[in-house]
Amino acid sequence: MNFSYAAADAAALADFGLSVAPGEFVVLSGPSGCGKTTATRLLNGLIPHFHEGDLTGQVRVFGRDPAQQRIWETAAEVGSVFQNPRSQFFTTDPVSEIAFGCENLGLPAAVTRQRVERALAEFGLEPLRDRSIFALSGGEKQRLACAAVAATEPGLYVLDEPSANLDAAATERLRAIMAGWKASGASVVVAEHRLGYLRDLADRLLVLTEGRITGEYSGEQFRAMDDDALAALGLRRATPPLPPRSGTPAGPALEVRDLTYRHTSRKVPGGGSRRPRPALRLDRLAIPKGRITALQGANGAGKTTLARWLAGLSPGRGGQLLDEGRPIGRRERRRRVFLVLQDVNHQLVTESVSDEIAVTLRLAGPGGAVEAERDRILAAVDLSAYAERHPMSLSAGQKQRLAIGTALASQREIVILDEPTSGLDLAHMRQVAAALRRLSEQGRTVLVATHDAELIAACADHVITLDRGRVALQ
Amino acid sequence: MNELFRLDPRTTLATIGLLNVVMFSAGFTGGDALARLVFQLIPALLAIGIGRFWPALAYLLISLTALAGERWLLAGELSGAGVALAGVCGLIARLAPGLFLGYVAVVSIQVGELMAALERLRIPRQLVIPAAVVLRFIPTVREESAAVASAMSARGISLGRVGPLTWLEYRLVPLLISTVKAGEELTQAALTRGLGRPGRATRICRIGLRVPDAAVFALCAVGMGFWLVG
C-alpha cells in the first residue's frame, strides 16, 4: 500500500501493510513525520475523503474499503480520537456531545439516551454533565472525546497521539479507558510518541521511519525493550526517568512571595458560574538565576497561572516578585520576562523565520547590526537552514525553537516556557532541551512549565513541583 | 450566574425576527413608541432569564438613554451638533436591541438545541449544519483571539510600538491561521463521527415550547399589537 499527499513531494507511506486482528491492540510509533498519522487517517477514512492524495494499494476495514465507501459509513465502525482536545468536540455540552455520534447514525432516541447515561457513568463524567465543554480541562475534554466515541460502540478505535496534551494522571485514566476497549473485544490502533502507558496493553509495536515500517515487535518483545533500546530506535522512553534533583538552590535567585491568585468565575454558554479555590497560593518560591528551573505538576496545579503572573499578564493578589531582595512590579515584569505560550502558533506572526527574529531584535533595540545578531541567534537554535521558510511551515519542534530564538532576540533576562515539548518526538525534544541550555548559557533565567519528565532530566538544573496551587517540593 | 428560565431556540430566533421588524419599521409616536419600548425591554428580560444581570442593566441604561436622548433632542431646537448627536442616539436605539439580543442568543443557545430546533422546523440540512458550525465557532474565535492577544503582549508587541497596520497584521495573521486549523480539526472530528449521513438524525435534547416561551411570545404579541394598531 502506498500513499502520498496531493501537495507532497515524498510518499507519506510506502509499501505499508497492516492487518489488525479483532481485539488486537497495535501501537504505531516513530519520529515526527514518519507516517503514523497518515496510517490512522487511512483507517478512519479521512484519507481520501478529507485529505486528498495519490493512493495505491488497498485498505480493508472489516472487509470494506474506507476509500470506496462514504465516510459516514466508516464512522459507524471506526471511532477516532485526536490529539488536540480543544478542537474535536462539535457541540458545547457533554450530553449532546456524547449523543452526537449516535444521533448522526440515526439510533433511536431511547437507545441514544441510554448510551449517553452509560458513557457518563463509565467515563466518570457524571459530575461534569452540566458544564460547558469550554470550561473543562484538557484531560476532561479528552475523556469526553473517548466517551463520545465509545457511545457509538465501534469495532475499531483509532487514536492519534491522544496523550500529547495530558498529564500523568489523565494519561493513566486514558490507559484505563483503552484497556477497557481492549477487554471488550474491540481492536485499537494508536499512534503515539509516549509509549510508557501503552506498554502493558500493546499486542504489537510498529516503528515507522519515513513512511516505511522499519521495525515490528510483539507485545512481549516491546515489554522486554529497555529505554536504551527504544532510544536506539529514536523513540521516547517507556519508563519515567529518575526523579530529578531538588533542594534549595545556592546563589542569586528570584523569589515569589505571598501570592494568591483566583480566576474570575468563568462565564460560559450553558454553564453555571463557579467560584473556584485559588489557582495559586504560594508563600515562598525561589527560582535560581541563570539556571533552568522546571516547574512540574498535574494539569490545573497552577503552572500556567504562575507563568502568566510572572510575565505580568495577569494581576495577582498581594504577591511580590523579588530579584535578590528587590521587588519587581508588574510593569517591570512585562519588560523583563519573555513568555513562550503553549500554543506557539499564536506567537509567530511574520512571513519568514529570519523576519521573526529580526522584528523582535528591532523591538528590543539592542543596537548594533540586526543582521549579524539575527544570524547568530538562528545558529544558536539550529534554524539557519530554515531562515527563509514561513514559520507556519515548520514542524512543531522547529516552531518551539524559533520561539526560543525570539526569546533570545528579545534580550529579556527571564524566559518562561509553557509545555514546550508536548507532542514532540525524541529528537525534537532533545533539540528543544539544547536550545534551552543555550538560553541559560547566555545568562538567562529559564523557567519551564512541563510534565515531560524526559525534558526535565535532559536540561533542568532545579525542579519545583506544584500541587493544587501550592508548592509541594522545591 | 443562575438560569431563571430556559427558552426554546425557536422562541429566541422568532423574537430576533420580530424585534428587528419593529426596530426598523415602527415610527416614534403613539402605539409605535410603545411597541418600541416593549421590544427595547425584551432583550434585557431574556438576558436576566439566563442570569446575566449586569449586561442586562448596562444594555438597558445605554439603549433607554439613547431612546430618550433622541426624542428629547428632536423635540427641541436643532443645531448642527444636535442633529449629529440625535443621529447617533437614533442609531444606538435602533441597533442596540438587535445586537444585544444576538449576544443573548449566542450565549444561551446550545449547539445541540439549535440543530434540533432547526431540524424540527424542517430547515434543510445544508443550512442547519453551517448554522450549527457558526454557533460552535464563535466561542472558539473568542478563545483564540484572547490567546493571540496574550501572545502579542508576552512578546512585547503593542499598538504603540509597531503602528496600527502592523499591529493589525500581527493580531490577524495568527488568529486566521489558528482558527482555520481549529476549523479543519473540527471538521475531521465531525466527519469521523458520521456528520453528513443522509436521512434524519435523531436528536435527544428536549426542546419544546413551555411557559417561559409562551410568556415571551405574549410579550412580543403585545408589542406587535401596539405597532399594528399604531
PDB file of N, CA and C in Angstrom, chain A residues 26 39 44 49 122 180 194 234 237 264 275 281 296 342 344 384 396 400 416 430 437 464 467:
ATOM      1  N   VAL A  26      -2.675  -2.369  18.615  1.00  0.00           N
ATOM      2  CA  VAL A  26      -1.468  -2.079  17.841  1.00  0.00           C
ATOM      3  C   VAL A  26      -0.993  -0.666  18.132  1.00  0.00           C
ATOM      4  N   ALA A  39      -1.256   6.767   8.585  1.00  0.00           N
ATOM      5  CA  ALA A  39      -1.812   5.417   8.714  1.00  0.00           C
ATOM      6  C   ALA A  39      -3.161   5.449   9.427  1.00  0.00           C
ATOM      7  N   ASN A  44      -9.609   5.542   9.291  1.00  0.00           N
ATOM      8  CA  ASN A  44     -10.901   6.165   9.574  1.00  0.00           C
ATOM      9  C   ASN A  44     -11.507   6.879   8.368  1.00  0.00           C
ATOM     10  N   HIS A  49     -11.068  10.942   1.946  1.00  0.00           N
ATOM     11  CA  HIS A  49     -12.258  11.790   1.893  1.00  0.00           C
ATOM     12  C   HIS A  49     -12.017  13.210   2.370  1.00  0.00           C
ATOM     13  N   GLU A 122     -19.568   5.480  32.983  1.00  0.00           N
ATOM     14  CA  GLU A 122     -18.351   4.697  32.773  1.00  0.00           C
ATOM     15  C   GLU A 122     -17.092   5.553  32.736  1.00  0.00           C
ATOM     16  N   GLY A 180     -10.101  -0.961  28.821  1.00  0.00           N
ATOM     17  CA  GLY A 180     -11.497  -1.379  28.780  1.00  0.00           C
ATOM     18  C   GLY A 180     -11.933  -1.727  27.362  1.00  0.00           C
ATOM     19  N   ARG A 194       4.598   8.848  23.226  1.00  0.00           N
ATOM     20  CA  ARG A 194       4.777   8.436  24.617  1.00  0.00           C
ATOM     21  C   ARG A 194       4.345   6.984  24.734  1.00  0.00           C
ATOM     22  N   GLY A 234      15.037   5.702  18.134  1.00  0.00           N
ATOM     23  CA  GLY A 234      14.576   7.089  18.030  1.00  0.00           C
ATOM     24  C   GLY A 234      13.286   7.321  18.793  1.00  0.00           C
ATOM     25  N   ARG A 237      11.334   7.268  25.950  1.00  0.00           N
ATOM     26  CA  ARG A 237      11.439   6.179  26.906  1.00  0.00           C
ATOM     27  C   ARG A 237      10.068   5.747  27.416  1.00  0.00           C
ATOM     28  N   THR A 264     -11.272  34.695  37.901  1.00  0.00           N
ATOM     29  CA  THR A 264     -12.627  35.216  37.997  1.00  0.00           C
ATOM     30  C   THR A 264     -13.552  34.101  37.534  1.00  0.00           C
ATOM     31  N   ARG A 275     -17.101  29.588  41.667  1.00  0.00           N
ATOM     32  CA  ARG A 275     -16.062  30.384  42.299  1.00  0.00           C
ATOM     33  C   ARG A 275     -15.062  29.384  42.828  1.00  0.00           C
ATOM     34  N   ARG A 281      -1.575  29.550  45.637  1.00  0.00           N
ATOM     35  CA  ARG A 281      -1.388  30.104  46.969  1.00  0.00           C
ATOM     36  C   ARG A 281       0.052  29.803  47.359  1.00  0.00           C
ATOM     37  N   GLN A 296       6.951  21.590  37.554  1.00  0.00           N
ATOM     38  CA  GLN A 296       6.110  20.455  37.182  1.00  0.00           C
ATOM     39  C   GLN A 296       4.901  20.352  38.087  1.00  0.00           C
ATOM     40  N   GLN A 342       1.985  28.051  25.359  1.00  0.00           N
ATOM     41  CA  GLN A 342       1.869  26.646  24.996  1.00  0.00           C
ATOM     42  C   GLN A 342       1.630  26.454  23.504  1.00  0.00           C
ATOM     43  N   VAL A 344       2.494  27.794  20.326  1.00  0.00           N
ATOM     44  CA  VAL A 344       3.385  28.797  19.721  1.00  0.00           C
ATOM     45  C   VAL A 344       2.790  29.420  18.480  1.00  0.00           C
ATOM     46  N   SER A 384      19.371  27.878  11.085  1.00  0.00           N
ATOM     47  CA  SER A 384      19.965  28.639   9.981  1.00  0.00           C
ATOM     48  C   SER A 384      19.487  28.137   8.622  1.00  0.00           C
ATOM     49  N   ALA A 396       6.441  21.173  14.603  1.00  0.00           N
ATOM     50  CA  ALA A 396       6.149  21.678  15.947  1.00  0.00           C
ATOM     51  C   ALA A 396       7.432  21.952  16.730  1.00  0.00           C
ATOM     52  N   GLN A 400       8.912  25.626  18.170  1.00  0.00           N
ATOM     53  CA  GLN A 400       9.328  25.868  19.546  1.00  0.00           C
ATOM     54  C   GLN A 400      10.704  26.508  19.578  1.00  0.00           C
ATOM     55  N   ILE A 416      10.240  32.307  30.188  1.00  0.00           N
ATOM     56  CA  ILE A 416       9.357  31.268  30.717  1.00  0.00           C
ATOM     57  C   ILE A 416       8.723  30.533  29.545  1.00  0.00           C
ATOM     58  N   ARG A 430      15.030  16.670  22.318  1.00  0.00           N
ATOM     59  CA  ARG A 430      16.440  16.915  22.636  1.00  0.00           C
ATOM     60  C   ARG A 430      16.909  18.247  22.071  1.00  0.00           C
ATOM     61  N   ARG A 437      19.299  25.070  26.969  1.00  0.00           N
ATOM     62  CA  ARG A 437      20.623  25.203  27.579  1.00  0.00           C
ATOM     63  C   ARG A 437      21.358  26.397  27.006  1.00  0.00           C
ATOM     64  N   ILE A 464      10.797  22.507  40.585  1.00  0.00           N
ATOM     65  CA  ILE A 464       9.779  22.919  41.550  1.00  0.00           C
ATOM     66  C   ILE A 464       8.509  22.149  41.215  1.00  0.00           C
ATOM     67  N   ASP A 467       1.401  21.557  43.489  1.00  0.00           N
ATOM     68  CA  ASP A 467       0.261  20.678  43.643  1.00  0.00           C
ATOM     69  C   ASP A 467      -0.929  21.517  44.074  1.00  0.00           C
TER      70      ASP A 467
END
